[in-house]
Amino acid sequence: MNRLTIHFLLLICFLNVQAQSKLVDPKATRKTKALYANLFRVAEEGIMFGHEDDQAYGYGWWAEKGRSDVMETTGTYPAVHGWDIGRVSTQLFNLDTVDFKKMHRWIKATYKRGGINTISWHLDNPKTGGDSWERVETVKHILPGGSHHKEYLEKLDAAARFLKRCRAGLTRIPIVFRPFHEHNGSWFWWGKGHTSEEDYIALWRFTVGYLRDQKGLRNLLYAYSPDRSRMPMDSLRQGYLWGYPGDEYVDILGLDNYWDVGRASNEKPLEEQNGDFIESLKLIHELAEEKGKVAALTETGLAGLPMNEWFTRMILNPVKECDVDLNIAWVLVWRNRFEGFYTPHKDHAAADDFIKFEKDPMTLFESDIQNLYKFNKALIRK
Ligand code: BMA
């Protein structure tokens, strides 16, 4: 290779890194930018493990200091912590009765330990006053000029206040914000069937613009996350991109996929589910590569873990056996309600398998990551 070629290759590498680090918010804080750059690196090394409401409650306990079912089973916290701010404008606790003050404390504690926080928003219907599942035409009425725009702004202002208060001292904690998820399904008022694609896109763009430009929030990465159950296998990509607001409005290409991992409503044999699961991950991996974004499995899980080897059999092994080296930054399982937990407590029959999952070099828990908020210093310890 001559010198000119080497220089040319170096330039390409440099331009690639530049392209990759382009955020929805070009003025994002340095720590937010560093986190984003590190997500690309982490995704190449392994998959971080995430859990919804991990520190808030678990199997048989509620808001006890330091507790976490994941920690008590594996000896480490998850690397990624999911939260939800549904009802932030109307109550002191969210739709699942998690105290917002405590949520701030847990978000801060997570950040200080080096973990990542991601926030979804099961937003009540601004038009009817009903909950997220109130399936009536709403989106067009809450856009600028719509009859209930003011009501939406009140909710958005409250969300902005919460996001602004995610601080550790003077540092604004970087947050992966994941609003209006699973919009290709029809179970939420912002979903397909209750809104046009155009209005959904307008709502997303308006929301991002408002938080970034009007509220000046500089600590957010934006995650888009359709649901796999409404993406036909023969047109996955098209299904995924229904309502996609555009590359300038999305940092993370998420996917919610309970469908292919043993959910009772999907009656395919397990092997076929594994195949479809991998195809869905390949899709976000490929799209992320094409668009210079980060891919993540933003929600998954099997409620109650009736399959003891669920973590290795449905998640880890299929990913390891895949012919493509999938770059997926994290996989997050849902919350541990007593009746429907997604991670095993330490005496549960699925605990051994979960420990095996944690010990595998591919999975990254809190003890495996370091310095995600610093440039060029991120460490993966496994
Ligand atoms: C859903 C269910 C609901 C919950 C909501 C927000 O998937 O777990 O019970 O209220 O998420 O956490």
CSV table of N, CA and C in Angstrom, one decimal, residues 246-304:
chain,number,residue,atom,x,y,z
A,246,GLY,N,-37.3,10.4,10.0
A,246,GLY,CA,-36.2,10.9,9.3
A,246,GLY,C,-34.9,10.8,10.1
A,247,ASP,N,-33.8,10.7,9.3
A,247,ASP,CA,-32.5,10.5,10.0
A,247,ASP,C,-32.1,11.7,10.9
A,248,GLU,N,-32.6,12.9,10.6
A,248,GLU,CA,-32.2,14.0,11.4
A,248,GLU,C,-32.9,14.0,12.8
A,249,TYR,N,-33.9,13.1,12.9
A,249,TYR,CA,-34.7,13.2,14.1
A,249,TYR,C,-34.6,11.9,15.0
A,250,VAL,N,-33.7,11.1,14.6
A,250,VAL,CA,-33.5,9.8,15.4
A,250,VAL,C,-32.0,9.5,15.6
A,251,ASP,N,-31.6,9.2,16.8
A,251,ASP,CA,-30.3,8.7,17.1
A,251,ASP,C,-30.2,7.2,17.2
A,252,ILE,N,-31.2,6.6,17.7
A,252,ILE,CA,-31.1,5.2,18.0
A,252,ILE,C,-32.2,4.4,17.3
A,253,LEU,N,-31.9,3.4,16.6
A,253,LEU,CA,-32.9,2.6,15.9
A,253,LEU,C,-33.2,1.5,16.8
A,254,GLY,N,-34.3,1.6,17.6
A,254,GLY,CA,-34.7,0.6,18.5
A,254,GLY,C,-35.7,-0.4,17.9
A,255,LEU,N,-36.0,-1.4,18.6
A,255,LEU,CA,-37.0,-2.4,18.2
A,255,LEU,C,-37.6,-3.0,19.5
A,256,ASP,N,-38.9,-3.1,19.6
A,256,ASP,CA,-39.5,-3.8,20.7
A,256,ASP,C,-39.9,-5.2,20.1
A,257,ASN,N,-39.4,-6.2,20.6
A,257,ASN,CA,-39.7,-7.5,20.1
A,257,ASN,C,-39.9,-8.6,21.2
A,258,TYR,N,-41.2,-8.7,21.6
A,258,TYR,CA,-41.6,-9.8,22.5
A,258,TYR,C,-42.1,-11.0,21.6
A,259,TRP,N,-42.5,-10.6,20.4
A,259,TRP,CA,-43.2,-11.5,19.5
A,259,TRP,C,-42.4,-12.8,19.2
A,260,ASP,N,-41.1,-12.6,18.9
A,260,ASP,CA,-40.3,-13.8,18.5
A,260,ASP,C,-39.6,-14.5,19.6
A,261,VAL,N,-39.9,-14.2,20.8
A,261,VAL,CA,-39.1,-14.8,21.9
A,261,VAL,C,-39.9,-15.6,22.8
A,262,GLY,N,-40.9,-16.3,22.3
A,262,GLY,CA,-41.6,-17.3,23.2
A,262,GLY,C,-43.0,-16.8,23.7
A,263,ARG,N,-43.4,-15.7,23.1
A,263,ARG,CA,-44.7,-15.1,23.6
A,263,ARG,C,-45.8,-16.1,23.1
A,264,ALA,N,-46.8,-16.3,24.0
A,264,ALA,CA,-47.8,-17.4,23.8
A,264,ALA,C,-48.6,-17.1,22.5
A,265,SER,N,-48.8,-15.8,22.2
A,265,SER,CA,-49.6,-15.5,21.1
A,265,SER,C,-49.0,-15.8,19.7
A,266,ASN,N,-47.7,-16.0,19.7
A,266,ASN,CA,-47.0,-16.4,18.5
A,266,ASN,C,-46.8,-17.9,18.5
A,267,GLU,N,-47.6,-18.6,17.7
A,267,GLU,CA,-47.7,-20.0,17.8
A,267,GLU,C,-46.7,-20.8,17.0
A,268,LYS,N,-45.7,-20.1,16.4
A,268,LYS,CA,-44.7,-20.8,15.6
A,268,LYS,C,-43.8,-21.6,16.5
A,269,PRO,N,-43.2,-22.7,16.0
A,269,PRO,CA,-42.2,-23.5,16.8
A,269,PRO,C,-41.0,-22.6,17.1
A,270,LEU,N,-40.4,-23.0,18.2
A,270,LEU,CA,-39.3,-22.1,18.7
A,270,LEU,C,-38.2,-21.8,17.7
A,271,GLU,N,-37.8,-22.9,16.9
A,271,GLU,CA,-36.7,-22.7,16.0
A,271,GLU,C,-37.1,-21.6,15.0
A,272,GLU,N,-38.3,-21.6,14.6
A,272,GLU,CA,-38.7,-20.5,13.6
A,272,GLU,C,-38.8,-19.2,14.3
A,273,GLN,N,-39.1,-19.2,15.5
A,273,GLN,CA,-39.1,-17.9,16.3
A,273,GLN,C,-37.7,-17.4,16.3
A,274,ASN,N,-36.7,-18.2,16.6
A,274,ASN,CA,-35.3,-17.8,16.7
A,274,ASN,C,-34.9,-17.2,15.4
A,275,GLY,N,-35.3,-17.8,14.3
A,275,GLY,CA,-35.0,-17.4,12.9
A,275,GLY,C,-35.5,-16.0,12.7
A,276,ASP,N,-36.8,-15.8,13.0
A,276,ASP,CA,-37.4,-14.5,12.8
A,276,ASP,C,-36.8,-13.4,13.7
A,277,PHE,N,-36.5,-13.8,15.0
A,277,PHE,CA,-35.9,-12.9,15.9
A,277,PHE,C,-34.6,-12.4,15.3
A,278,ILE,N,-33.8,-13.3,14.8
A,278,ILE,CA,-32.5,-12.9,14.2
A,278,ILE,C,-32.7,-12.0,13.0
A,279,GLU,N,-33.7,-12.3,12.2
A,279,GLU,CA,-33.9,-11.5,11.0
A,279,GLU,C,-34.3,-10.0,11.5
A,280,SER,N,-35.1,-9.9,12.6
A,280,SER,CA,-35.5,-8.6,13.0
A,280,SER,C,-34.3,-7.8,13.6
A,281,LEU,N,-33.3,-8.6,14.2
A,281,LEU,CA,-32.1,-7.9,14.7
A,281,LEU,C,-31.2,-7.5,13.5
A,282,LYS,N,-31.2,-8.4,12.5
A,282,LYS,CA,-30.3,-8.1,11.3
A,282,LYS,C,-30.8,-6.8,10.7
A,283,LEU,N,-32.2,-6.7,10.7
A,283,LEU,CA,-32.7,-5.5,10.0
A,283,LEU,C,-32.3,-4.2,10.7
A,284,ILE,N,-32.3,-4.1,12.1
A,284,ILE,CA,-31.9,-2.9,12.7
A,284,ILE,C,-30.4,-2.7,12.6
A,285,HIS,N,-29.7,-3.8,12.7
A,285,HIS,CA,-28.2,-3.8,12.5
A,285,HIS,C,-27.9,-3.2,11.1
A,286,GLU,N,-28.5,-3.6,10.1
A,286,GLU,CA,-28.3,-3.1,8.7
A,286,GLU,C,-28.7,-1.7,8.6
A,287,LEU,N,-29.9,-1.4,9.1
A,287,LEU,CA,-30.3,0.0,8.9
A,287,LEU,C,-29.4,1.0,9.7
A,288,ALA,N,-28.9,0.5,10.9
A,288,ALA,CA,-28.0,1.3,11.7
A,288,ALA,C,-26.7,1.6,10.9
A,289,GLU,N,-26.3,0.5,10.2
A,289,GLU,CA,-25.0,0.7,9.5
A,289,GLU,C,-25.2,1.6,8.3
A,290,GLU,N,-26.3,1.5,7.6
A,290,GLU,CA,-26.6,2.3,6.4
A,290,GLU,C,-26.7,3.8,6.8
A,291,LYS,N,-27.4,4.0,8.0
A,291,LYS,CA,-27.7,5.4,8.4
A,291,LYS,C,-26.7,6.0,9.3
A,292,GLY,N,-25.7,5.2,9.8
A,292,GLY,CA,-24.8,5.7,10.7
A,292,GLY,C,-25.4,6.0,12.1
A,293,LYS,N,-26.2,5.0,12.5
A,293,LYS,CA,-26.9,5.1,13.8
A,293,LYS,C,-26.6,3.9,14.7
A,294,VAL,N,-27.1,3.9,15.9
A,294,VAL,CA,-27.0,2.8,16.9
A,294,VAL,C,-28.2,2.0,16.9
A,295,ALA,N,-28.1,0.7,16.9
A,295,ALA,CA,-29.3,-0.2,17.0
A,295,ALA,C,-29.4,-0.8,18.4
A,296,ALA,N,-30.6,-0.9,18.9
A,296,ALA,CA,-30.9,-1.5,20.2
A,296,ALA,C,-32.2,-2.3,20.2
A,297,LEU,N,-32.2,-3.3,21.0
A,297,LEU,CA,-33.4,-4.1,21.3
A,297,LEU,C,-34.0,-3.4,22.5
A,298,THR,N,-34.9,-2.4,22.3
A,298,THR,CA,-35.3,-1.5,23.3
A,298,THR,C,-36.3,-2.1,24.3
A,299,GLU,N,-37.1,-3.2,23.9
A,299,GLU,CA,-37.9,-4.0,24.8
A,299,GLU,C,-38.0,-5.4,24.3
A,300,THR,N,-37.9,-6.3,25.3
A,300,THR,CA,-38.2,-7.7,25.0
A,300,THR,C,-38.5,-8.4,26.3
A,301,GLY,N,-38.6,-9.7,26.2
A,301,GLY,CA,-38.8,-10.5,27.5
A,301,GLY,C,-39.9,-11.5,27.3
A,302,LEU,N,-40.0,-12.4,28.3
A,302,LEU,CA,-41.0,-13.4,28.4
A,302,LEU,C,-41.5,-13.3,29.9
A,303,ALA,N,-42.8,-12.9,30.0
A,303,ALA,CA,-43.4,-12.7,31.3
A,303,ALA,C,-43.4,-14.0,32.1
A,304,GLY,N,-42.9,-13.9,33.4
A,304,GLY,CA,-43.0,-15.1,34.3
A,304,GLY,C,-41.9,-16.1,34.0
